[in-house]
Backbone as JSON, one array per atom type, in Angstrom:
{
  "sequence": "TNNPSSNVTFKLPQADGTSGQVLSTNGSGALSFVTAPSVPLFRAIRSDYQVLSNNTDTVINFDNDSSSVSFDSNGFFNTSNYRFTPTIAGYYQLTAQLEFSLNSGNNLFGVMIFKNGAEALRVRRWNDGSNSNVNINVTGIVSFNGSGDYAQVYGWQNSGGNITVAQGSGRTFFEGVYLRALV",
  "N": [[-0.34, -78.49, -147.42], [-1.16, -81.12, -149.77], [-2.01, -80.52, -152.32], [-1.08, -79.12, -155.25], [-2.17, -76.96, -156.45], [-3.09, -75.35, -154.5], [-2.94, -72.23, -152.7], [-0.2, -71.47, -150.86], [1.38, -69.84, -148.17], [4.34, -68.76, -146.62], [5.69, -66.97, -143.97], [8.73, -65.51, -143.31], [10.85, -64.54, -140.64], [12.3, -61.21, -140.29], [15.5, -59.66, -139.66], [15.01, -57.92, -137.5], [12.98, -59.2, -136.23], [10.4, -58.75, -137.14], [7.8, -59.58, -139.55], [9.02, -60.38, -142.61], [10.38, -61.5, -145.26], [8.54, -63.31, -147.69], [7.44, -66.37, -148.64], [5.89, -68.06, -151.21], [3.46, -70.18, -152.91], [1.65, -69.31, -154.72], [-0.45, -70.73, -155.87], [0.62, -72.29, -157.89], [2.19, -74.42, -157.17], [4.99, -74.22, -157.24], [7.54, -72.79, -155.38], [8.22, -69.33, -154.52], [9.99, -66.32, -153.79], [8.55, -63.48, -152.42], [9.11, -61.01, -151.29], [12.21, -59.41, -150.3], [14.45, -59.75, -147.45], [15.73, -57.25, -145.22], [18.91, -57.12, -144.45], [21.04, -55.93, -142.03], [24.01, -54.33, -142.95], [27.33, -52.94, -143.39], [29.98, -50.96, -144.79], [32.66, -48.93, -144.25], [34.95, -46.47, -145.17], [38.17, -44.7, -145.2], [38.68, -41.48, -146.47], [40.9, -39.99, -146.73], [44.38, -39.7, -145.61], [45.28, -40.43, -142.22], [46.87, -39.25, -139.3], [48.61, -40.95, -136.78], [49.57, -40.64, -133.47], [52.49, -41.49, -131.54], [52.3, -44.36, -129.45], [49.58, -44.1, -128.57], [46.17, -44.73, -128.22], [44.02, -44.26, -130.85], [41.04, -43.02, -132.29], [39.88, -44.15, -135.34], [39.02, -42.34, -138.12], [36.63, -43.05, -139.94], [35.18, -41.88, -142.66], [33.48, -42.18, -144.83], [30.74, -43.72, -146.08], [29.28, -44.14, -148.3], [30.19, -44.42, -150.95], [31.23, -45.76, -154.17], [32.47, -48.03, -153.25], [31.81, -48.43, -150.65], [29.17, -48.7, -148.18], [26.03, -48.58, -146.48], [23.52, -50.2, -145.32], [21.4, -49.84, -143.54], [21.77, -47.39, -142.35], [23.28, -47.35, -139.93], [25.9, -46.65, -139.44], [27.76, -43.91, -138.4], [29.16, -41.21, -139.87], [30.13, -38.97, -138.69], [30.78, -39.26, -135.94], [32.06, -41.57, -136.14], [31.06, -44.12, -135.46], [29.54, -47.29, -135.21], [26.35, -48.01, -134.67], [23.99, -50.13, -134.18], [20.48, -50.37, -134.47], [19.06, -52.66, -134.33], [18.89, -55.39, -132.35], [21.36, -57.9, -131.81], [23.79, -60.35, -132.89], [26.8, -59.41, -134.45], [29.11, -59.7, -137.12], [32.15, -58.18, -137.11], [34.71, -56.43, -138.8], [37.83, -54.9, -139.04], [40.38, -53.09, -140.76], [43.62, -51.76, -141.02], [46.0, -49.87, -142.83], [49.22, -49.11, -142.25], [51.67, -46.52, -142.85], [54.85, -46.57, -144.65], [57.51, -48.1, -142.91], [60.53, -48.51, -141.35], [61.5, -49.55, -139.02], [61.67, -51.9, -136.23], [58.84, -52.2, -135.03], [55.79, -52.09, -133.1], [52.36, -52.53, -134.08], [48.9, -51.87, -133.93], [45.37, -52.74, -134.14], [42.18, -52.16, -133.01], [38.82, -52.92, -132.0], [36.52, -51.24, -130.29], [33.85, -51.58, -127.96], [31.29, -49.67, -126.77], [33.18, -47.93, -125.71], [35.1, -49.57, -124.49], [37.69, -51.96, -124.97], [37.08, -54.56, -127.22], [37.9, -56.26, -129.19], [41.16, -57.09, -130.37], [44.18, -56.89, -132.25], [47.63, -57.16, -132.55], [50.69, -56.45, -134.13], [54.07, -57.04, -135.15], [56.26, -55.04, -137.0], [58.62, -56.03, -139.49], [60.79, -54.49, -140.07], [61.3, -54.0, -142.78], [60.97, -51.72, -144.29], [58.36, -51.31, -145.38], [54.77, -51.01, -146.05], [52.48, -51.67, -143.4], [50.01, -53.9, -142.94], [47.18, -54.7, -141.06], [44.64, -56.55, -139.5], [41.53, -57.13, -137.71], [39.0, -59.29, -136.67], [35.79, -60.32, -135.51], [33.01, -61.57, -133.54], [30.45, -59.59, -132.19], [28.12, -58.67, -129.77], [25.13, -56.7, -129.74], [22.83, -54.51, -128.17], [20.84, -53.09, -129.4], [19.83, -50.72, -128.52], [21.6, -48.58, -128.01], [24.18, -49.56, -127.68], [27.48, -49.41, -129.18], [30.16, -49.38, -131.64], [33.58, -48.73, -132.28], [36.59, -48.12, -134.21], [39.96, -48.36, -133.31], [43.35, -47.26, -133.68], [46.84, -48.01, -133.11], [50.29, -47.41, -132.43], [53.93, -47.89, -131.98], [56.18, -46.45, -132.95], [57.86, -44.44, -132.17], [57.42, -41.95, -133.21], [55.19, -40.03, -135.28], [52.89, -41.8, -137.34], [51.25, -42.49, -140.45], [47.95, -43.53, -141.36], [46.7, -45.21, -144.1], [44.4, -44.24, -146.77], [41.47, -45.5, -148.57], [39.68, -48.17, -150.16], [40.65, -50.86, -150.19], [42.6, -50.79, -148.33], [42.23, -49.46, -145.75], [39.61, -50.01, -143.7], [36.3, -50.49, -142.23], [33.96, -52.77, -141.44], [30.78, -54.54, -141.22], [28.28, -57.09, -140.5], [25.04, -58.23, -139.85], [24.36, -61.15, -138.01], [22.7, -62.84, -136.42], [19.77, -63.02, -134.2], [19.81, -62.0, -130.7], [20.31, -64.4, -128.1]],
  "CA": [[-1.31, -79.29, -148.17], [-0.61, -81.86, -150.85], [-2.63, -80.06, -153.53], [-0.15, -78.11, -155.8], [-2.93, -75.74, -156.9], [-3.45, -74.5, -153.35], [-2.0, -71.13, -152.46], [0.42, -71.62, -149.52], [2.32, -68.74, -147.93], [5.16, -68.89, -145.39], [6.32, -65.72, -143.62], [10.02, -65.7, -142.6], [11.13, -63.32, -139.9], [13.38, -60.33, -140.59], [16.51, -59.58, -138.6], [14.46, -57.27, -136.34], [11.87, -59.99, -135.66], [9.14, -58.53, -137.8], [7.59, -60.44, -140.71], [9.74, -59.81, -143.76], [10.39, -62.31, -146.48], [7.36, -64.13, -147.9], [7.61, -67.52, -149.6], [4.54, -68.41, -151.6], [3.29, -71.01, -154.05], [0.78, -68.62, -155.63], [-1.33, -71.64, -156.57], [1.29, -73.02, -158.95], [2.95, -75.53, -156.6], [6.34, -73.87, -157.24], [7.84, -71.77, -154.36], [8.99, -68.21, -154.95], [10.09, -65.29, -152.8], [7.76, -62.33, -152.75], [9.9, -59.82, -150.83], [13.52, -59.73, -149.73], [14.64, -59.22, -146.17], [16.76, -56.21, -145.07], [19.92, -57.58, -143.49], [21.96, -54.85, -141.8], [25.45, -54.44, -143.25], [27.93, -51.66, -143.72], [31.45, -50.89, -145.06], [33.06, -47.55, -144.21], [36.4, -46.26, -145.56], [38.79, -43.4, -145.0], [38.86, -40.76, -147.72], [42.24, -39.35, -146.76], [45.32, -40.24, -144.66], [45.14, -39.96, -140.82], [48.08, -39.37, -138.54], [48.44, -41.52, -135.45], [50.62, -40.33, -132.54], [53.17, -42.69, -130.93], [51.83, -44.98, -128.2], [48.28, -43.56, -128.22], [44.95, -45.29, -128.84], [43.41, -43.15, -131.65], [39.9, -43.39, -133.04], [40.08, -44.05, -136.79], [37.94, -41.48, -138.63], [36.05, -43.59, -141.15], [34.29, -40.73, -143.0], [32.77, -42.4, -146.06], [30.0, -44.99, -146.11], [28.31, -44.06, -149.42], [30.85, -44.34, -152.24], [31.02, -47.0, -154.95], [33.09, -49.19, -152.58], [31.33, -48.39, -149.31], [27.71, -48.71, -148.13], [25.42, -48.69, -145.16], [22.17, -50.57, -145.68], [20.37, -49.4, -142.56], [22.16, -46.08, -141.71], [23.74, -47.55, -138.58], [27.25, -46.12, -139.23], [27.76, -42.43, -138.31], [30.47, -40.72, -140.39], [30.51, -37.75, -137.88], [31.46, -39.68, -134.75], [32.78, -42.82, -136.52], [30.49, -45.19, -134.62], [28.54, -48.24, -135.68], [25.3, -48.15, -133.62], [22.81, -50.79, -134.76], [19.17, -50.33, -133.66], [18.52, -54.06, -134.32], [19.71, -56.16, -131.42], [21.8, -59.14, -132.36], [25.24, -60.62, -133.0], [27.29, -58.91, -135.72], [30.51, -59.93, -137.44], [32.82, -56.92, -137.4], [36.12, -56.52, -139.3], [38.55, -53.67, -139.28], [41.75, -53.24, -141.33], [44.39, -50.53, -141.16], [47.31, -49.96, -143.45], [50.15, -48.08, -141.76], [52.63, -46.09, -143.84], [56.21, -47.16, -144.67], [58.19, -48.12, -141.6], [61.72, -49.38, -141.43], [61.9, -50.0, -137.67], [60.96, -53.11, -135.72], [57.86, -51.63, -134.15], [54.5, -52.85, -132.9], [51.2, -51.87, -134.6], [47.7, -52.51, -133.44], [44.05, -52.31, -134.51], [41.23, -52.63, -131.98], [37.44, -52.6, -132.04], [35.99, -50.95, -128.98], [32.41, -51.56, -127.82], [30.91, -48.8, -125.69], [34.36, -47.32, -125.05], [36.05, -50.54, -123.94], [38.27, -52.85, -125.98], [36.3, -55.8, -127.38], [38.76, -57.12, -130.06], [42.46, -56.47, -130.6], [45.32, -57.63, -132.89], [48.86, -56.39, -132.63], [51.65, -57.13, -135.07], [55.38, -56.47, -135.31], [56.87, -54.81, -138.35], [59.87, -56.75, -139.6], [61.85, -53.55, -140.4], [61.61, -54.1, -144.16], [60.59, -50.5, -144.95], [57.19, -51.53, -146.14], [53.53, -50.7, -145.37], [52.07, -52.71, -142.48], [48.57, -54.15, -142.98], [46.79, -55.46, -139.9], [43.17, -56.55, -139.4], [40.89, -57.83, -136.63], [37.62, -59.65, -136.93], [35.21, -61.1, -134.47], [31.58, -61.39, -133.37], [30.16, -58.73, -131.08], [26.69, -58.51, -129.5], [24.65, -55.37, -129.58], [21.49, -54.6, -127.52], [19.89, -52.42, -130.3], [19.35, -49.46, -127.91], [22.67, -47.72, -127.54], [25.56, -50.14, -127.89], [28.17, -48.89, -130.42], [31.52, -49.85, -131.83], [34.49, -47.77, -133.02], [37.91, -48.72, -134.45], [41.17, -47.56, -132.8], [44.67, -47.71, -134.14], [47.91, -47.83, -132.14], [51.65, -47.8, -132.9], [54.96, -47.42, -131.09], [57.33, -46.17, -133.79], [58.64, -43.35, -131.66], [56.93, -40.71, -133.84], [53.88, -40.14, -135.99], [52.75, -42.74, -138.51], [49.94, -42.27, -141.08], [47.13, -44.7, -141.83], [46.35, -44.95, -145.51], [43.0, -44.21, -147.14], [41.2, -46.38, -149.69], [38.8, -49.29, -149.81], [41.35, -52.13, -149.95], [43.67, -50.55, -147.42], [41.73, -49.12, -144.41], [38.13, -50.04, -143.75], [35.55, -50.99, -141.11], [32.74, -53.36, -142.0], [30.06, -55.46, -140.35], [27.09, -57.67, -141.04], [24.19, -58.88, -138.85], [24.39, -62.62, -138.11], [21.43, -63.47, -135.85], [19.22, -62.38, -133.01], [20.37, -62.38, -129.37], [19.62, -65.57, -127.51]],
  "C": [[-0.57, -79.99, -149.32], [-1.14, -81.47, -152.23], [-1.8, -78.95, -154.13], [-0.94, -76.91, -156.3], [-3.33, -74.87, -155.73], [-2.41, -73.4, -153.16], [-1.5, -71.24, -151.04], [1.43, -70.52, -149.37], [2.99, -68.99, -146.62], [5.75, -67.49, -145.18], [7.59, -66.0, -142.81], [10.32, -64.41, -141.85], [12.36, -62.52, -140.42], [14.34, -60.35, -139.47], [15.91, -58.87, -137.31], [13.24, -58.01, -135.73], [10.53, -59.73, -136.32], [9.02, -59.43, -139.02], [8.18, -59.73, -141.91], [9.55, -60.56, -145.03], [9.16, -63.24, -146.5], [7.69, -65.11, -148.94], [6.24, -68.01, -149.93], [4.54, -69.35, -152.78], [2.44, -70.36, -155.11], [-0.09, -69.56, -156.44], [-0.64, -72.5, -157.65], [2.01, -74.3, -158.47], [4.47, -75.2, -156.55], [6.51, -72.74, -156.2], [8.57, -70.56, -154.95], [8.99, -67.16, -153.85], [9.36, -64.05, -153.32], [8.48, -61.04, -152.47], [11.25, -60.26, -150.3], [13.69, -59.1, -148.35], [15.7, -58.07, -146.19], [17.74, -56.69, -144.02], [20.9, -56.38, -143.29], [23.43, -55.21, -142.16], [26.04, -53.13, -143.63], [29.42, -51.9, -144.02], [31.76, -49.41, -145.13], [34.53, -47.5, -144.47], [36.85, -44.92, -145.1], [38.96, -42.76, -146.35], [40.17, -40.04, -147.84], [43.09, -40.03, -145.69], [44.95, -39.68, -143.29], [46.45, -40.25, -140.06], [47.79, -39.93, -137.14], [49.75, -41.22, -134.65], [51.25, -41.61, -131.94], [52.49, -43.08, -129.56], [50.5, -44.4, -127.69], [47.18, -44.25, -128.96], [44.26, -44.11, -129.53], [42.2, -43.7, -132.43], [40.21, -43.21, -134.58], [38.84, -43.41, -137.36], [37.47, -42.01, -140.0], [34.96, -42.62, -141.58], [33.52, -40.97, -144.27], [32.05, -43.74, -145.98], [28.98, -44.98, -147.3], [28.98, -43.83, -150.76], [30.56, -45.62, -153.01], [31.62, -48.21, -154.28], [32.74, -49.22, -151.07], [29.81, -48.3, -149.29], [27.33, -48.81, -146.7], [23.93, -48.96, -145.32], [21.15, -50.04, -144.78], [20.69, -48.02, -141.9], [22.66, -46.23, -140.33], [25.16, -47.0, -138.35], [27.18, -44.57, -139.37], [29.14, -41.87, -138.74], [30.89, -39.46, -139.69], [31.3, -38.17, -136.6], [32.16, -41.03, -134.97], [32.31, -44.05, -135.74], [29.5, -45.97, -135.44], [27.57, -48.42, -134.5], [24.06, -48.74, -134.17], [21.61, -50.65, -133.84], [18.48, -51.69, -133.72], [19.42, -54.87, -133.45], [20.15, -57.44, -132.12], [23.34, -59.32, -132.31], [25.65, -60.14, -134.41], [28.75, -59.34, -135.88], [31.07, -58.61, -137.87], [34.23, -57.2, -137.86], [36.62, -55.18, -139.53], [39.93, -53.88, -139.77], [42.36, -51.9, -141.4], [45.65, -50.82, -141.96], [48.12, -48.78, -143.03], [51.22, -47.78, -142.81], [54.01, -46.78, -143.7], [56.87, -47.0, -143.3], [59.39, -49.05, -141.7], [62.18, -49.9, -140.09], [61.17, -51.27, -137.29], [60.03, -52.67, -134.62], [56.59, -52.46, -134.13], [53.38, -51.94, -133.38], [49.97, -52.63, -134.11], [46.4, -51.94, -134.04], [43.09, -52.97, -133.5], [39.84, -52.18, -132.35], [36.96, -52.41, -130.63], [34.47, -51.02, -129.04], [32.07, -50.72, -126.6], [32.11, -48.22, -124.95], [35.35, -48.26, -124.48], [36.49, -51.53, -125.03], [37.52, -54.17, -126.09], [37.19, -56.79, -128.23], [40.04, -56.36, -130.33], [43.4, -57.49, -131.32], [46.44, -56.66, -132.94], [49.88, -57.23, -133.48], [52.99, -56.36, -135.13], [55.66, -56.2, -136.78], [58.19, -55.43, -138.37], [61.04, -55.82, -139.96], [62.2, -53.54, -141.84], [61.27, -52.81, -144.94], [59.36, -50.7, -145.91], [55.94, -51.09, -145.36], [53.17, -51.95, -144.51], [50.54, -52.77, -142.56], [48.2, -55.05, -141.83], [45.27, -55.44, -139.82], [42.76, -57.35, -138.16], [39.49, -58.12, -137.03], [37.1, -60.46, -135.74], [33.68, -60.82, -134.4], [31.32, -60.63, -132.1], [28.63, -58.65, -130.94], [26.32, -57.09, -129.27], [23.19, -55.41, -129.1], [20.44, -53.88, -128.4], [19.36, -51.14, -129.72], [20.49, -48.64, -127.33], [24.08, -48.24, -127.6], [26.15, -49.67, -129.19], [29.54, -49.5, -130.46], [32.29, -48.8, -132.59], [35.82, -48.56, -133.16], [38.97, -47.75, -133.97], [42.43, -48.13, -133.47], [45.68, -47.36, -133.12], [49.26, -48.18, -132.79], [52.67, -47.25, -131.96], [56.25, -47.18, -131.83], [58.32, -45.17, -133.18], [58.28, -42.0, -132.18], [55.59, -40.95, -134.44], [53.97, -41.09, -137.16], [51.37, -42.47, -139.09], [49.31, -43.64, -141.38], [46.58, -44.29, -143.21], [44.82, -44.87, -145.68], [42.76, -45.24, -148.25], [40.52, -47.66, -149.25], [39.48, -50.57, -149.5], [42.38, -52.02, -148.85], [43.2, -50.36, -145.98], [40.22, -49.08, -144.43], [37.62, -50.65, -142.44], [34.23, -51.51, -141.72], [32.09, -54.33, -140.98], [28.78, -55.95, -141.05], [26.31, -58.34, -139.88], [24.2, -60.36, -139.13], [23.09, -63.24, -137.62], [20.97, -62.71, -134.61], [19.95, -62.82, -131.77], [19.63, -63.58, -128.86], [19.59, -65.42, -126.0]]
}
């Protein structure tokens, strides 16, 4: 309507398709948001070091999603089985980063995101032999059906022995955010 004193309300859909955010004029002619949507997002970290065996895909045990540097807006990340299992179908941007301990050899390191037990995203990187920590990350868009699909992070290395993955929010983490509904 062209009358600014009319009360006009628009309902915007939430990520799960239900009516969520409401935009209203409240009779003033100026638009304002009445409620905010709930967009699924999480960031999980490791609270301690984790040892990775040589030449073995190993699930990374992200065991903290509720500290001052980690969060889980919808409770989709399980710190017992280290899985992200969203119950809202859609496309999600996922990122995982691992920091491997000091290494002086010219070895290969990898971080992978598995969906339902199969590799969905992978990055591998050579260490240059400089006796420094190796940081490696992978990011990509993954679709989830909202009724059982899950994702986990795996680490891999071929140093010839055990290598540790560091703990801490800026070193080793797994995070994701809902982007849009499935088409």
